[in-house]
XYZ file of C-alpha atoms in Angstrom:
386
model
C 0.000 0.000 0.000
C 1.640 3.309 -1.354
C 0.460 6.326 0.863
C 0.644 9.479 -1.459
C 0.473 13.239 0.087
C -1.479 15.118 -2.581
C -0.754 18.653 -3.336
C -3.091 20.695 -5.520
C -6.461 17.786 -4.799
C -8.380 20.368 -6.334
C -7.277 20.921 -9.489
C -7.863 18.611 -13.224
C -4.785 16.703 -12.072
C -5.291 15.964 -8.490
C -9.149 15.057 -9.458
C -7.977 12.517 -11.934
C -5.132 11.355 -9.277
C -7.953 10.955 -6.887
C -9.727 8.764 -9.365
C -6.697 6.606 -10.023
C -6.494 5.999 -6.657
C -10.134 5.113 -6.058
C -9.619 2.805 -8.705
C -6.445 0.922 -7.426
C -8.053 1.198 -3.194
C -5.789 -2.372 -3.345
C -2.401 -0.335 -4.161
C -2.443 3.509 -2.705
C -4.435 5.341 -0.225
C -3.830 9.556 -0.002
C -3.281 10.435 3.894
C -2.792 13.925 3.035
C -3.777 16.795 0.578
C -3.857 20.595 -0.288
C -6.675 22.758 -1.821
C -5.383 25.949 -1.233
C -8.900 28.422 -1.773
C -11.249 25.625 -3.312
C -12.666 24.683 0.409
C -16.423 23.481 -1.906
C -14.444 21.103 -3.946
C -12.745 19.815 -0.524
C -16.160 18.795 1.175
C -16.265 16.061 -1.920
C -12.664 15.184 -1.548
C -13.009 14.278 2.227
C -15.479 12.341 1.871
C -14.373 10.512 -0.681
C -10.752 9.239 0.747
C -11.222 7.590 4.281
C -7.386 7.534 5.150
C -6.919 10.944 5.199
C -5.049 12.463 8.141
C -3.969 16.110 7.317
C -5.863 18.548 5.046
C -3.616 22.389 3.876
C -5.842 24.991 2.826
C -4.765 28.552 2.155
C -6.568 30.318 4.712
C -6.242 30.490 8.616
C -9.882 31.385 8.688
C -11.030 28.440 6.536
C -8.594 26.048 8.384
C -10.212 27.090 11.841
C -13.947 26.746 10.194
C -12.944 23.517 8.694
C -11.160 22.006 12.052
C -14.860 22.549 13.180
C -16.405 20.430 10.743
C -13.982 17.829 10.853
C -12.397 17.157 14.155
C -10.782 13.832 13.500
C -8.815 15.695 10.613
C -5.465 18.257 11.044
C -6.114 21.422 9.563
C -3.420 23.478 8.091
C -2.844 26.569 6.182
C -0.248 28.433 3.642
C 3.026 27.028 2.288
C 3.994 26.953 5.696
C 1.111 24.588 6.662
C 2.065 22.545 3.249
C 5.710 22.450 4.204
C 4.560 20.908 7.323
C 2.307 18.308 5.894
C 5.185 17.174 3.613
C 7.338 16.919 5.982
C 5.376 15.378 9.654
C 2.577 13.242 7.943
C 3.876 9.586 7.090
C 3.984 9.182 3.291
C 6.112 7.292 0.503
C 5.059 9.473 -2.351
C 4.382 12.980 -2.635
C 2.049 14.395 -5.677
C 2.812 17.510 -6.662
C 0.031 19.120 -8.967
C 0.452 22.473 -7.888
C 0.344 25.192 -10.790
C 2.858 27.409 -11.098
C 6.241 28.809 -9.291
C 4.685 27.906 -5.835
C 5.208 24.164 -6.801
C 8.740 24.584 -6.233
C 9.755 24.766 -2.123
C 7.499 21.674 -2.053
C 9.103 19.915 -4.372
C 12.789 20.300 -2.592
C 10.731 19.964 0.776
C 9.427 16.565 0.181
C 12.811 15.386 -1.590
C 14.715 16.786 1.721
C 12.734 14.444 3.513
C 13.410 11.506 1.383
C 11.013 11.145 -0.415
C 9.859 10.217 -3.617
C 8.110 12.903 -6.409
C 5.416 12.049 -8.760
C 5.677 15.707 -10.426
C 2.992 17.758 -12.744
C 4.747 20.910 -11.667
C 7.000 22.010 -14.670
C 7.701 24.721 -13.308
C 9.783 23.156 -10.541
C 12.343 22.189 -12.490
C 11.405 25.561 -15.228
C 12.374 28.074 -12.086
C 14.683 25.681 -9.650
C 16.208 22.747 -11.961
C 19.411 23.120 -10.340
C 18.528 22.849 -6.610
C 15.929 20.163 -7.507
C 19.139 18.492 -8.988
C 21.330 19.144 -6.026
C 18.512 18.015 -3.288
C 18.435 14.628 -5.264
C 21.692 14.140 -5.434
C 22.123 14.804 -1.575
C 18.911 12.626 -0.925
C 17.310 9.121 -1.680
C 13.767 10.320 -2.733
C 12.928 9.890 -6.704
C 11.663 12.096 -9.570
C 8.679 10.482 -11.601
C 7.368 12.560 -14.750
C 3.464 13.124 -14.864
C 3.474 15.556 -17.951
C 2.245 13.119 -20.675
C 5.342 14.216 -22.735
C 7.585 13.054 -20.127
C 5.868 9.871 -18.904
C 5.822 9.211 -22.744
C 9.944 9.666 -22.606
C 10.494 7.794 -18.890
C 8.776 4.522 -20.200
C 10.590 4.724 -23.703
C 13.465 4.703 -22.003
C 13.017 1.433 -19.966
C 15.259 -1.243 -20.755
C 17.824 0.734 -22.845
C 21.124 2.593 -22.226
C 21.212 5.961 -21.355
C 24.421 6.405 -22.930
C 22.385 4.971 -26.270
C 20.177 7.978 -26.646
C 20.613 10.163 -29.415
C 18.201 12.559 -29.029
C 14.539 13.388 -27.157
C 11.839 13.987 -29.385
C 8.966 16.262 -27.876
C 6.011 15.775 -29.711
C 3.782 19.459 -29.399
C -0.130 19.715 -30.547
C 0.326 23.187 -31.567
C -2.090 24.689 -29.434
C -5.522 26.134 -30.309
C -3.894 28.837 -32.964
C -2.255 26.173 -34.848
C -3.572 26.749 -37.824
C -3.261 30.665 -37.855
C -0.387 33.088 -39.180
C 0.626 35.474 -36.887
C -1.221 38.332 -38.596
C -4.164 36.287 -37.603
C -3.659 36.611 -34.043
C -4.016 40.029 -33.461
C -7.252 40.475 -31.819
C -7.951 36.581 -30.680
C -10.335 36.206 -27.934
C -9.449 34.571 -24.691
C -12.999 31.992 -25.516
C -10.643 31.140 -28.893
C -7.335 30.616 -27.140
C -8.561 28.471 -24.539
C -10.808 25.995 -27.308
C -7.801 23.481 -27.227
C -7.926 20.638 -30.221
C -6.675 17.901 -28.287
C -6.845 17.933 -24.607
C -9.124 19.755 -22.041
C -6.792 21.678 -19.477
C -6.459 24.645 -16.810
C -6.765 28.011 -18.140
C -3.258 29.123 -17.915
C -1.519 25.703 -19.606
C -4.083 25.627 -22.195
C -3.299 29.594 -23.086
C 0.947 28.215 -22.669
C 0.237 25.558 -25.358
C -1.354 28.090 -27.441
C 2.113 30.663 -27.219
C 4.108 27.529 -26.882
C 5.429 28.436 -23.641
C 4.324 25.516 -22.300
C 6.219 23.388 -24.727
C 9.458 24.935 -24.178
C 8.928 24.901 -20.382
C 8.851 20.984 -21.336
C 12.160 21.157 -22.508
C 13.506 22.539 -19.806
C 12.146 19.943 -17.875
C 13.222 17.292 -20.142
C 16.594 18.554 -19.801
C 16.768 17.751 -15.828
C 14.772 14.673 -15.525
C 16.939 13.236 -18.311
C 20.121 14.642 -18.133
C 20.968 15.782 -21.598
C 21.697 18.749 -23.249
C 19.348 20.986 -24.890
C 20.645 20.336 -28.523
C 19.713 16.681 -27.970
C 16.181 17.541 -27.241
C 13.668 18.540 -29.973
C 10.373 19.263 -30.549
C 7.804 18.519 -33.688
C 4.395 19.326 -34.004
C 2.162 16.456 -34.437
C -1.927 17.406 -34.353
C -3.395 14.165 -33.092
C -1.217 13.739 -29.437
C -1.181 10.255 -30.060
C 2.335 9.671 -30.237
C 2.825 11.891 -26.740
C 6.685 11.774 -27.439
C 10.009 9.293 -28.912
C 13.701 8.721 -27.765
C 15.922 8.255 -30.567
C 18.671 6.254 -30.118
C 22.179 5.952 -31.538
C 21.315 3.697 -34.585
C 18.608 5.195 -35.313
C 15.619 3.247 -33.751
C 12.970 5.727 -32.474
C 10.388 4.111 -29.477
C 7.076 6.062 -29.217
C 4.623 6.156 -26.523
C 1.376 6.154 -27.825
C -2.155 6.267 -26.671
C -5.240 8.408 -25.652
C -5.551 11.680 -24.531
C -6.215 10.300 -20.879
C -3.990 11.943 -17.994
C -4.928 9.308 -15.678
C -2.584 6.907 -18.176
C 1.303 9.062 -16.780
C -0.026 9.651 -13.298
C -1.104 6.154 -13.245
C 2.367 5.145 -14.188
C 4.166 7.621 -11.872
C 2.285 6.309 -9.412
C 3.040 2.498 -9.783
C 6.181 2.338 -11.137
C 8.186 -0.058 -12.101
C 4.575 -1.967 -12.008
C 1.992 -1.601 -14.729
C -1.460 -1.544 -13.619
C -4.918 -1.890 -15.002
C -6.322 1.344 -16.759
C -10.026 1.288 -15.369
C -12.955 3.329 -16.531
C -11.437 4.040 -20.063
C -11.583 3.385 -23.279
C -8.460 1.649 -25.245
C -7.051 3.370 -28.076
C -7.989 2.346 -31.379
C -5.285 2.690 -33.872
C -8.554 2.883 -36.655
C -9.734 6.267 -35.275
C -6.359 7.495 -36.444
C -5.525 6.150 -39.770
C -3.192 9.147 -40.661
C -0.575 10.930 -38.121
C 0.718 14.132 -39.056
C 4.348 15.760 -38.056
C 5.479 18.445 -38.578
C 8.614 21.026 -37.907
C 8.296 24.104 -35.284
C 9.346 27.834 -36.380
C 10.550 29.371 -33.640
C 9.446 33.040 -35.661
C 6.065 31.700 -34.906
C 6.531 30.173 -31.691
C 9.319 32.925 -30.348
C 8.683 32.007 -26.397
C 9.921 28.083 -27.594
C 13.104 29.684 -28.765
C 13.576 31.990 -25.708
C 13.273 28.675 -23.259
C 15.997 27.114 -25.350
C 18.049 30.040 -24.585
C 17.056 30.596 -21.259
C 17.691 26.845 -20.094
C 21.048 27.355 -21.632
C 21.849 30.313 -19.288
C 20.254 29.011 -16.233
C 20.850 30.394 -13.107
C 17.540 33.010 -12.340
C 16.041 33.233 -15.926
C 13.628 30.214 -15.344
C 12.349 31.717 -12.155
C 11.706 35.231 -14.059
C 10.305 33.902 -17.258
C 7.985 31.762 -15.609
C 6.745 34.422 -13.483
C 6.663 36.981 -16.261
C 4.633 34.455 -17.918
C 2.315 32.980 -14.827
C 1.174 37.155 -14.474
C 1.080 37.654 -18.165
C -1.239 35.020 -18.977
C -3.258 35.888 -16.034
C -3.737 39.678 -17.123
C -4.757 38.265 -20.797
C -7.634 35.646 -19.024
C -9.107 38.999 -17.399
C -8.939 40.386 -21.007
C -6.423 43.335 -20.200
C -4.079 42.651 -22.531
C -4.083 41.091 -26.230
C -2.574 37.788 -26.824
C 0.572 38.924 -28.471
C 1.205 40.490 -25.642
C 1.902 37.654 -23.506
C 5.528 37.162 -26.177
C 6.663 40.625 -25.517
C 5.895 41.160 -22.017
C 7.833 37.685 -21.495
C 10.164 38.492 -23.377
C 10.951 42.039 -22.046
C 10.639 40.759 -18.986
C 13.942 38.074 -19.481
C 15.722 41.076 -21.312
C 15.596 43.632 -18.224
C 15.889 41.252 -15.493
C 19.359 41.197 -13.282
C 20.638 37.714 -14.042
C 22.227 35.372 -10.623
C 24.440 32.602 -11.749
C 23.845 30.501 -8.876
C 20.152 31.535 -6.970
C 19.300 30.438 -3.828
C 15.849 29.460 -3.140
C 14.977 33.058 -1.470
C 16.838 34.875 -4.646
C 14.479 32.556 -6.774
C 11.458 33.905 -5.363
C 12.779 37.428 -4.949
C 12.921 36.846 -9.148
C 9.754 35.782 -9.107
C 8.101 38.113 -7.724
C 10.306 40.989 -9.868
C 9.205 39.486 -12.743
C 5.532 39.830 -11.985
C 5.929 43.453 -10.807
C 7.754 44.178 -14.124
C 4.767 42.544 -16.089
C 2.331 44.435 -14.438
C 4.273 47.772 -14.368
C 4.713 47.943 -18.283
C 0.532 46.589 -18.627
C -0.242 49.854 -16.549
C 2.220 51.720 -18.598
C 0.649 50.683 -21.990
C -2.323 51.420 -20.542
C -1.785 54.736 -19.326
């Protein structure tokens, strides 16, 4: 019996954790989760899992109001209440589905503490890929991939050398603009941007596979949980995510990972590995419904925030932390329709240009980046608008 800490129960991929665990009631039981502000959705949750122990919310208030309700439960609040549930409640794996930059002192908490990360938060590894690096190397605990992509390169990888591999292959829908020009995009709608082909997402990843961001935050993470350099990992644009990515290896042999659009398939495997369990509740994929696969190349002139993470995971140091932020509060300011979708490029971009650049961050100079980068974004969306 695995006992998983959830993080982020709330959200599309702690709801479909939940259900893979509800499914598997044999193999893992969740002791512990986090909702931050989503305290409706949390009434369902609770009653749902009966081993759970400790429940982080992001609000004193709601943590004293809940303690009320639920007096055999241990309420907590903030990242300091979340820091505390990783690190006091008894768990093997910890589930990080957290969105954005505030993923990343949990992941290095719960790897601190020895123990193992099943991790949806790019952005972990996007702003903190070096000290997430350094905490595994000083500690036992384990990285397992839960973006489709890099489930889809973990289990390609099985059996085979990693000395072998010749290159990463990062397969990319294209987003819901796909199949516009930039000229096109000018006055897009947020309702257009977030009508994704493939997959149904969060607002701000599904608006990050529109710009691409998302994809090249993918390569950053590709480039820590597998250890090679960025000119060994590529990406291609292929419409019907079935194949969700390839590892090429030295003579030439390419394994795919293919199947449906399900996310409960990678967090399923993340959460049993090295075992393969039953997929209940979902349909197999038919290789008929797909009787043509397209590929094709990416232009970074049309995609310019996939070329910018290229350069900025070659740099390293504090760029991560300040693009992602830039981007977290630009995409946030374009969901509440204050600023066009073009925008999101240059205020990223700008944003990576002005920013004071730190070799080697600490965690607290990470943050401190974060944060700039946000002001900076919001500063210049104020300016424009003045």
């Amino acid at each position: 019996m695995k006992r998983i800490v959830l993080a982020g129960a709330s959200g599309s991929i702690g709801q479909q954790t939940i259900d893979v665990v509800l499914h598997h009631r044999d193999a893992f039981t969740i002791v512990a989760v986090s909702v931050g502000h989503n305290i409706a959705a949390l009434h369902g949750i609770i009653a749902q899992l009966s081993d759970l122990r400790m429940v982080c919310v992001a609000e004193q208030s709601d943590a004293q109001m809940l303690q009320q309700t639920y007096p055999s439960l241990v309420f907590c609040w903030g990242e300091e209440g979340l820091l505390q549930m990783i690190s006091s409640v008894d768990h093997d794996l910890f589930v990080n589905a957290l969105v954005g930059f505030r993923g990343l002192h949990p992941t290095l908490c719960a790897i601190e503490h020895d123990k193992d990360v099943a991790l949806a938060n790019k952005e972990s590894l996007v702003s903190g890929g070096e000290l997430v690096k350094a905490a595994l190397a000083a500690h036992s605990g384990r990285l397992y991939p839960i973006d489709s992509e890099h489930s889809a390169i973990f289990q390609c990888l099985q059996g085979n050398d990693p000395k072998a591999v010749r290159r990463l292959i990062i397969t990319a829908s294209g987003g819901s603009f796909r199949d516009r020009s930039r000229k096109e995009l000018t006055d897009v709608s947020v309702e257009e941007a977030l009508a994704h082909p493939n997959w149904k997402m969060g607002g701000r990843i599904t608006i990050d596979s529109a710009t691409m961001m998302n994809k090249g935050f993918e390569v950053i993470e590709a480039h820590y949980l597998f250890d090679l350099p960025f000119d060994q990992i590529d990406v291609v644009v292929h419409r019907e995510s079935v194949i969700h990515s390839m590892v090429e290896y030295c003579d030439h042999a390419i394994i795919a990972q293919m199947g449906t659009a399900d996310m409960r398939l990678p967090i399923q495997y993340a959460l049993s590995y090295p075992k393969r369990l039953e997929m209940k509740n979902a349909r197999p994929f038919d290789f008929l419904d797909y009787p043509s696969l397209h590929f094709a190349p990416v232009c970074f002139e049309r995609y310019p925030l996939l070329k910018l993470a290229y350069a900025v995971g070659e740099k390293k140091g504090n760029l991560g932390a300040v693009m992602n932020g830039a981007d977290e509060c630009a995409v946030e300011l374009f969901l509440q329709k204050k600023i066009r979708f073009l925008d999101i490029e240059e205020l990223v971009e700008a944003a990576v240009a002005a920013a004071d650049y730190i070799e080697h961050p600490t965690l607290a100079e990470l943050k401190e980046s974060d944060a700039w980068a946000r002001a900076f974004v919001r500063a210049r969306q104020e300016g424009a608008c003045e």
